[in-house]
Coordinates of C-alpha atoms in Angstrom, one line a residue:
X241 CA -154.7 7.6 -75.6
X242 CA -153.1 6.2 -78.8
X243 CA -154.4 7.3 -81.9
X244 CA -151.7 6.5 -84.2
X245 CA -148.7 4.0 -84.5
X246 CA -145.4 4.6 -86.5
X247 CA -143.6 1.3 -86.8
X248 CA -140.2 0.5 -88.7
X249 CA -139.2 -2.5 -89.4
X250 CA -135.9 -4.4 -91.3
X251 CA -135.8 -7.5 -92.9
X252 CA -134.0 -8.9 -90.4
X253 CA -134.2 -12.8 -89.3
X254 CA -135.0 -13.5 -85.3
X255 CA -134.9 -16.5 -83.5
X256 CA -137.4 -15.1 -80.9
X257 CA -137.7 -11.8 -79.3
X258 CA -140.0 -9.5 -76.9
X259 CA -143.5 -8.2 -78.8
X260 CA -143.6 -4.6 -80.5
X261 CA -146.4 -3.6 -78.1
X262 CA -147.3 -5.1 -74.5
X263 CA -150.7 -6.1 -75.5
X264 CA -152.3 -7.1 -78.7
X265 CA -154.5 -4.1 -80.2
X266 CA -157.4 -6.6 -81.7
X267 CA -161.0 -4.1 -81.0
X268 CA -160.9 -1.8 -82.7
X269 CA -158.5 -3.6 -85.5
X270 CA -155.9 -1.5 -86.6
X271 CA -155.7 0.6 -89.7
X272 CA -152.7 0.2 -92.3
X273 CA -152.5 4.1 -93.7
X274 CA -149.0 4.4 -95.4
X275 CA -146.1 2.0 -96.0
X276 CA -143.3 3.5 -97.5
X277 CA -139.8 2.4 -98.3
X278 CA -136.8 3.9 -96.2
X279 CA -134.0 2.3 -97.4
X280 CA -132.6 -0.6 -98.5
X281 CA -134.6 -3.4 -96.4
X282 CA -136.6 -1.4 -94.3
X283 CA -139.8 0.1 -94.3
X284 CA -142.2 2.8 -92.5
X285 CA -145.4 1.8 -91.5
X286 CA -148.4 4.1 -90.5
X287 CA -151.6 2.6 -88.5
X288 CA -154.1 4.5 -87.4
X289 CA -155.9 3.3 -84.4
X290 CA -159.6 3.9 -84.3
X291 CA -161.1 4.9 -80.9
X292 CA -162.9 2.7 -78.9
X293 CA -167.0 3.0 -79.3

């Protein structure tokens, strides 16, 4: 089960490309814990992904 996602990301332009994840995580929404900066354009981000009730 996923509890938590770890996503990096560049700022980087795309004409089109395949979706992070295979399905879209909508119930339960997921949580934004931490965003850090990890270098020059890019950043870490930390969701937490609240179990289903």
């Amino acid at each position: 089960m996923l509890d938590e996602s770890i996503v990096q990301i560049g700022s980087v332009t795309l004409a089109s490309g395949k979706p992070l994840l295979p399905r879209r995580i909508v119930s339960p929404p997921m949580q934004l814990k931490e965003a850090k900066l990890v270098g020059p354009g890019f950043a870490e981000l930390t969701y937490a992904v609240p179990a289903k009730q």
